[in-house]
Coordinates of C-alpha atoms and ligand atoms in Angstrom, one line a residue:
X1 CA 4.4 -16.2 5.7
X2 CA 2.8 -13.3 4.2
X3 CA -0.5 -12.4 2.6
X4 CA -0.7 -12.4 -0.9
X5 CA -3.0 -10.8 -3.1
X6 CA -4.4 -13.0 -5.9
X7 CA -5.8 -11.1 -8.7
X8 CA -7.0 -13.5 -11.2
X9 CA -10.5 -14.3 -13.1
X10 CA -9.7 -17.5 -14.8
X11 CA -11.1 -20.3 -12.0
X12 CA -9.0 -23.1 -12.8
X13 CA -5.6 -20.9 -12.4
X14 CA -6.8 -18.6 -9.4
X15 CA -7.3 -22.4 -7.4
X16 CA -4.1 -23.6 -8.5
X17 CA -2.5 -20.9 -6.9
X18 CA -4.6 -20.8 -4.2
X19 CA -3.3 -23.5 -3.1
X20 CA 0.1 -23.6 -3.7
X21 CA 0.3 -20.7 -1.8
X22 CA -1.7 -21.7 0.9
X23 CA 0.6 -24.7 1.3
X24 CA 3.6 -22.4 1.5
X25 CA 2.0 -20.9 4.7
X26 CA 0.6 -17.7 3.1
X27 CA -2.7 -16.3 3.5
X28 CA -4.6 -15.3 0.4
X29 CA -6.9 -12.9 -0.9
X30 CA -8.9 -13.4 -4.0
X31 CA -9.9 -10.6 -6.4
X32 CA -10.9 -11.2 -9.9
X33 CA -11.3 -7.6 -11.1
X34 CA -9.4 -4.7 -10.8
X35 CA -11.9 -2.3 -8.5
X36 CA -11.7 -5.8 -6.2
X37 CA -7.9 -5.5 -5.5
X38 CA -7.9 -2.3 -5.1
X39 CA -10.2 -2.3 -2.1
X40 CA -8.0 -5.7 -0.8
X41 CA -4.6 -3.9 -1.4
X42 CA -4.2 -2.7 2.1
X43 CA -4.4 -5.5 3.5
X44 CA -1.4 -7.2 1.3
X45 CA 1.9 -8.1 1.9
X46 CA 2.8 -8.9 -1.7
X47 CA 0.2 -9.4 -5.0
X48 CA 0.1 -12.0 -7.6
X49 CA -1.7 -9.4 -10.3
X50 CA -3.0 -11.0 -14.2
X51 CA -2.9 -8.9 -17.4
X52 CA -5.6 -9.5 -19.1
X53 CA -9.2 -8.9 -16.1
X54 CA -12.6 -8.1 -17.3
X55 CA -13.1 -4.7 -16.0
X56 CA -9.7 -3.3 -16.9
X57 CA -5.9 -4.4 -17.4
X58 CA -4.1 -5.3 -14.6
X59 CA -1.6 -2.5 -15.3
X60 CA -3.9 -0.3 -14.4
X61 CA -4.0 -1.6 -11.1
X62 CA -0.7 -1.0 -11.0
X63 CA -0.3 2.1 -12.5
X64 CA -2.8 3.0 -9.5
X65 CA -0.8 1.5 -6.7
X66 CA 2.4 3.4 -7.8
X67 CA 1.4 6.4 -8.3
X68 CA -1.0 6.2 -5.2
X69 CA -0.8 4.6 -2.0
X70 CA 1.5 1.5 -2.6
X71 CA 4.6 2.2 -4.4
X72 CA 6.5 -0.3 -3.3
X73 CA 4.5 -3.4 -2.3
X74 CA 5.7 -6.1 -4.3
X75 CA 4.5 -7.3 -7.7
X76 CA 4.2 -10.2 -9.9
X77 CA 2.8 -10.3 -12.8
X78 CA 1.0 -13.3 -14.8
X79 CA 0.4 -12.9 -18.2
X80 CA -0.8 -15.3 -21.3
X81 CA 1.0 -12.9 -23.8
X82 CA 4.9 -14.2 -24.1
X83 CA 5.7 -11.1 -26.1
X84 CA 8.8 -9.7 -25.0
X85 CA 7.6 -5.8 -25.5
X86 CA 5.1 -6.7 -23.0
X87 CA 7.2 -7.7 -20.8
X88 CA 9.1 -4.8 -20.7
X89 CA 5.9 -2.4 -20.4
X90 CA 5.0 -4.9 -17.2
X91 CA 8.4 -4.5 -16.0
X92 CA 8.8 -0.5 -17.1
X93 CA 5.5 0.4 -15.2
X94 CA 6.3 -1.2 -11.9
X95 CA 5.9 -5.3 -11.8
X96 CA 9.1 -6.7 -9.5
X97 CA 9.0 -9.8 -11.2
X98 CA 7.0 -11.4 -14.4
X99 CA 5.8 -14.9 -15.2
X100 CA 4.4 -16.2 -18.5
X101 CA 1.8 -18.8 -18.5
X102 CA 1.3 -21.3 -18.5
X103 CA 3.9 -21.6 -15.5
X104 CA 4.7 -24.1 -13.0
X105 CA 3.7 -23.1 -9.1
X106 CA 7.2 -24.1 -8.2
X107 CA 8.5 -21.3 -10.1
X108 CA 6.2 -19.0 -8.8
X109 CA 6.4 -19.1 -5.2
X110 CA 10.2 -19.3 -5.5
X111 CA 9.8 -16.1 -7.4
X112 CA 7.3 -14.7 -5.0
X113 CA 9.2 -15.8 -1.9
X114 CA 12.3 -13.6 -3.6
X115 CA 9.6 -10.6 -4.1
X116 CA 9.0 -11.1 -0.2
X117 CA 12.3 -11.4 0.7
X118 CA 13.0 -7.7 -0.5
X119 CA 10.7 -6.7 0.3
X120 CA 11.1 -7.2 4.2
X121 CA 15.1 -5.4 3.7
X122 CA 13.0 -2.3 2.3
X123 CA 11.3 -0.2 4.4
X124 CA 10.7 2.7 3.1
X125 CA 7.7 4.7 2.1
X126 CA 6.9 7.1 -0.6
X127 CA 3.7 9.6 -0.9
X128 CA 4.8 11.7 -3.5
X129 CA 7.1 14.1 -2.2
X130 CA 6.7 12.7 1.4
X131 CA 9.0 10.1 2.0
X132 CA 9.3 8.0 5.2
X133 CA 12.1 5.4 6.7
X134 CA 10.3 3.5 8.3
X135 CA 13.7 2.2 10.0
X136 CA 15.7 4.8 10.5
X137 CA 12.4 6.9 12.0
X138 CA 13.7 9.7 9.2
X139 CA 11.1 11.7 7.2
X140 CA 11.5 14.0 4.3
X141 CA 9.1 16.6 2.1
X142 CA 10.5 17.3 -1.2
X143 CA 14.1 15.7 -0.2
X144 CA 14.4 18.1 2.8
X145 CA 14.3 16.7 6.1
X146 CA 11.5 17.0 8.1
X147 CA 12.3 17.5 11.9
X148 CA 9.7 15.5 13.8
X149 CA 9.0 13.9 17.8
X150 CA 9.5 10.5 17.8
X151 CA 5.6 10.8 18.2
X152 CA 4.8 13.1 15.3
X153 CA 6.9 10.4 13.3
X154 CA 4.8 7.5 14.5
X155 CA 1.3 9.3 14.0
X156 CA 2.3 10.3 10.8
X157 CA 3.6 6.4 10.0
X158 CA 1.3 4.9 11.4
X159 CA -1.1 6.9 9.0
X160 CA 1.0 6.5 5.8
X161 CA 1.1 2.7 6.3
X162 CA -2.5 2.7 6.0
X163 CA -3.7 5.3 3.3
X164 CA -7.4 5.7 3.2
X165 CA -8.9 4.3 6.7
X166 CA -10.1 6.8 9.1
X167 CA -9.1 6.1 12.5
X168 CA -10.4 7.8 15.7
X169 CA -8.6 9.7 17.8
X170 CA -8.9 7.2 20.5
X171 CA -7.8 4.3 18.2
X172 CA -4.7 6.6 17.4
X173 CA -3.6 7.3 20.9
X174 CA -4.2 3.4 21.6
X175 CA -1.8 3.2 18.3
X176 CA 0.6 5.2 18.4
X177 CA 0.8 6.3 22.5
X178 CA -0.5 3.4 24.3
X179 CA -2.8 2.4 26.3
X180 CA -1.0 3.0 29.3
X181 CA -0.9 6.4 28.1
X182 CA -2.9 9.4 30.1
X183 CA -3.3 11.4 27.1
X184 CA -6.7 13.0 26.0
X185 CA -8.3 12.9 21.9
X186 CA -6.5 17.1 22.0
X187 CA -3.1 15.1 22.7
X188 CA -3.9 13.3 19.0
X189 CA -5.3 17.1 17.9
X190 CA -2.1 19.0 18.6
X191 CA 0.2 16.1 17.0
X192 CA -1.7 16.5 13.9
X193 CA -1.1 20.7 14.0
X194 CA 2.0 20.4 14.9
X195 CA 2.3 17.3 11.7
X196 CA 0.3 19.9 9.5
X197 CA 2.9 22.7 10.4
X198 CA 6.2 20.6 9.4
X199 CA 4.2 18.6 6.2
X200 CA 3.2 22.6 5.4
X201 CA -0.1 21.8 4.5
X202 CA -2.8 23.6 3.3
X203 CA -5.6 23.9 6.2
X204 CA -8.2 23.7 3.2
X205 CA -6.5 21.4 0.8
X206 CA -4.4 19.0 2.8
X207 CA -2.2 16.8 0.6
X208 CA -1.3 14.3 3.3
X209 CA -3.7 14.3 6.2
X210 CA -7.3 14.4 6.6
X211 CA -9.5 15.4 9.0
X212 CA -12.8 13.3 8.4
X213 CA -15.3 15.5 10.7
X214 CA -16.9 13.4 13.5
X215 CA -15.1 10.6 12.9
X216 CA -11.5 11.3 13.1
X217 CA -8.2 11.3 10.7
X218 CA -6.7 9.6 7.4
X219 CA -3.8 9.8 5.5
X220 CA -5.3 11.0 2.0
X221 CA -5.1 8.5 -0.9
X222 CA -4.2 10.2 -4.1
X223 CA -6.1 7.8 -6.1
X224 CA -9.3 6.5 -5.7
X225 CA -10.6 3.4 -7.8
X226 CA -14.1 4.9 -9.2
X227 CA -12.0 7.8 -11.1
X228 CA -10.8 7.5 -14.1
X229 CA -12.3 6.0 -17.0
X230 CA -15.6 3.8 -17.2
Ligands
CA301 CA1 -7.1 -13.4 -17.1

């Protein structure tokens, strides 16, 4: 059971979905444009994504997601157009899977239950040249290992996993330390240093965290959705 992403303007199909998939067990989200998903992406487990939306293709979206924040949440793209050059450039710029319409919901939550399936072996994450197991607790910059505390590590996941949302430095000791901890906001303060130290960051330009002043840190997302054209 997962949450899926829907990203789909055409009524009739977005319900059909809808409810196959909510029949299977998964929760869905419903976007019908491109700057919609994007601000629901965080919150997905896997997205159903169309070609053809009205404010700009879906491959844009994707494009975003994997060069940005999401490189590997899984993919599946609808499209009207059976053309097989587009379903290489689906396929060539990051889709898992592909589905032409019009297509029977059997087919695609078999396909999207296979999408899940990976997905749940493969936990790794990629931010650019920061690359984190989320398994093996193993992080490296630029394919050299990073050495890092078993709490620097989960600070710096726990971050990564959620690209873009500020979170306190109260929320990230509850995170990441515990409530049970007696630690102080400076505990959450030195981690980050210490992070900024090992990730090499610029104290003026930091590529991977954020201080957000007053209100706490983020994990910087390369991308944002109002850029770009339009
Ligand atoms: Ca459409």
């Amino acid at each position: 059971m997962a949450t899926v992403l829907l990203v789909e303007d055409e009524p009739a199909v977005r319900l059909g979905v809808r409810l196959a998939l909510e029949k299977a067990g998964h929760r869905v989200l419903e976007a019908t444009t491109v700057g919609e998903a994007w601000r629901l992406l965080e919150e997905a487990e896997a997205v159903v994504l169309d070609w053809m939306l009205p404010d700009e293709p879906g491959t844009k979206l994707l494009d975003r997601m994997r060069q940005g924040p999401f490189p590997e949440l899984p993919v599946l793209m609808l499209t009207a157009r059976a053309e097989v050059r587009d379903r290489v450039e689906g396929l060539s710029r990051g889709a898992d899977d592909y589905l032409v319409k019009p297509f029977a919901t059997e087919e695609l939550l078999a396909r999207l239950e296979a999408l899940l399936r990976r997905a749940g072996k493969r936990k790794v994450l990629k931010h650019g040249p920061l690359v984190l197991d989320l398994e093996r607790k193993e992080a490296s910059l630029e394919g050299q290992p990073l050495p890092l505390t078993r709490r620097e590590f989960e600070l710096l996941a726990f971050l990564a996993q959620r690209p873009g949302r500020v979170y306190s430095r109260e929320e990230l000791l509850e995170a990441v330390w515990g409530h049970d901890y007696l630690g102080t906001p400076r505990t959450v303060d030195q981690h980050v240093l210490q992070l900024r130290e090992k990730l090499l960051e610029d104290s003026k330009a930091p590529r991977f965290l954020e201080t957000v002043r007053g209100m706490g840190y983020r994990f910087k997302t390369p991308t944002r959705p109002t850029e770009g054209e339009g």
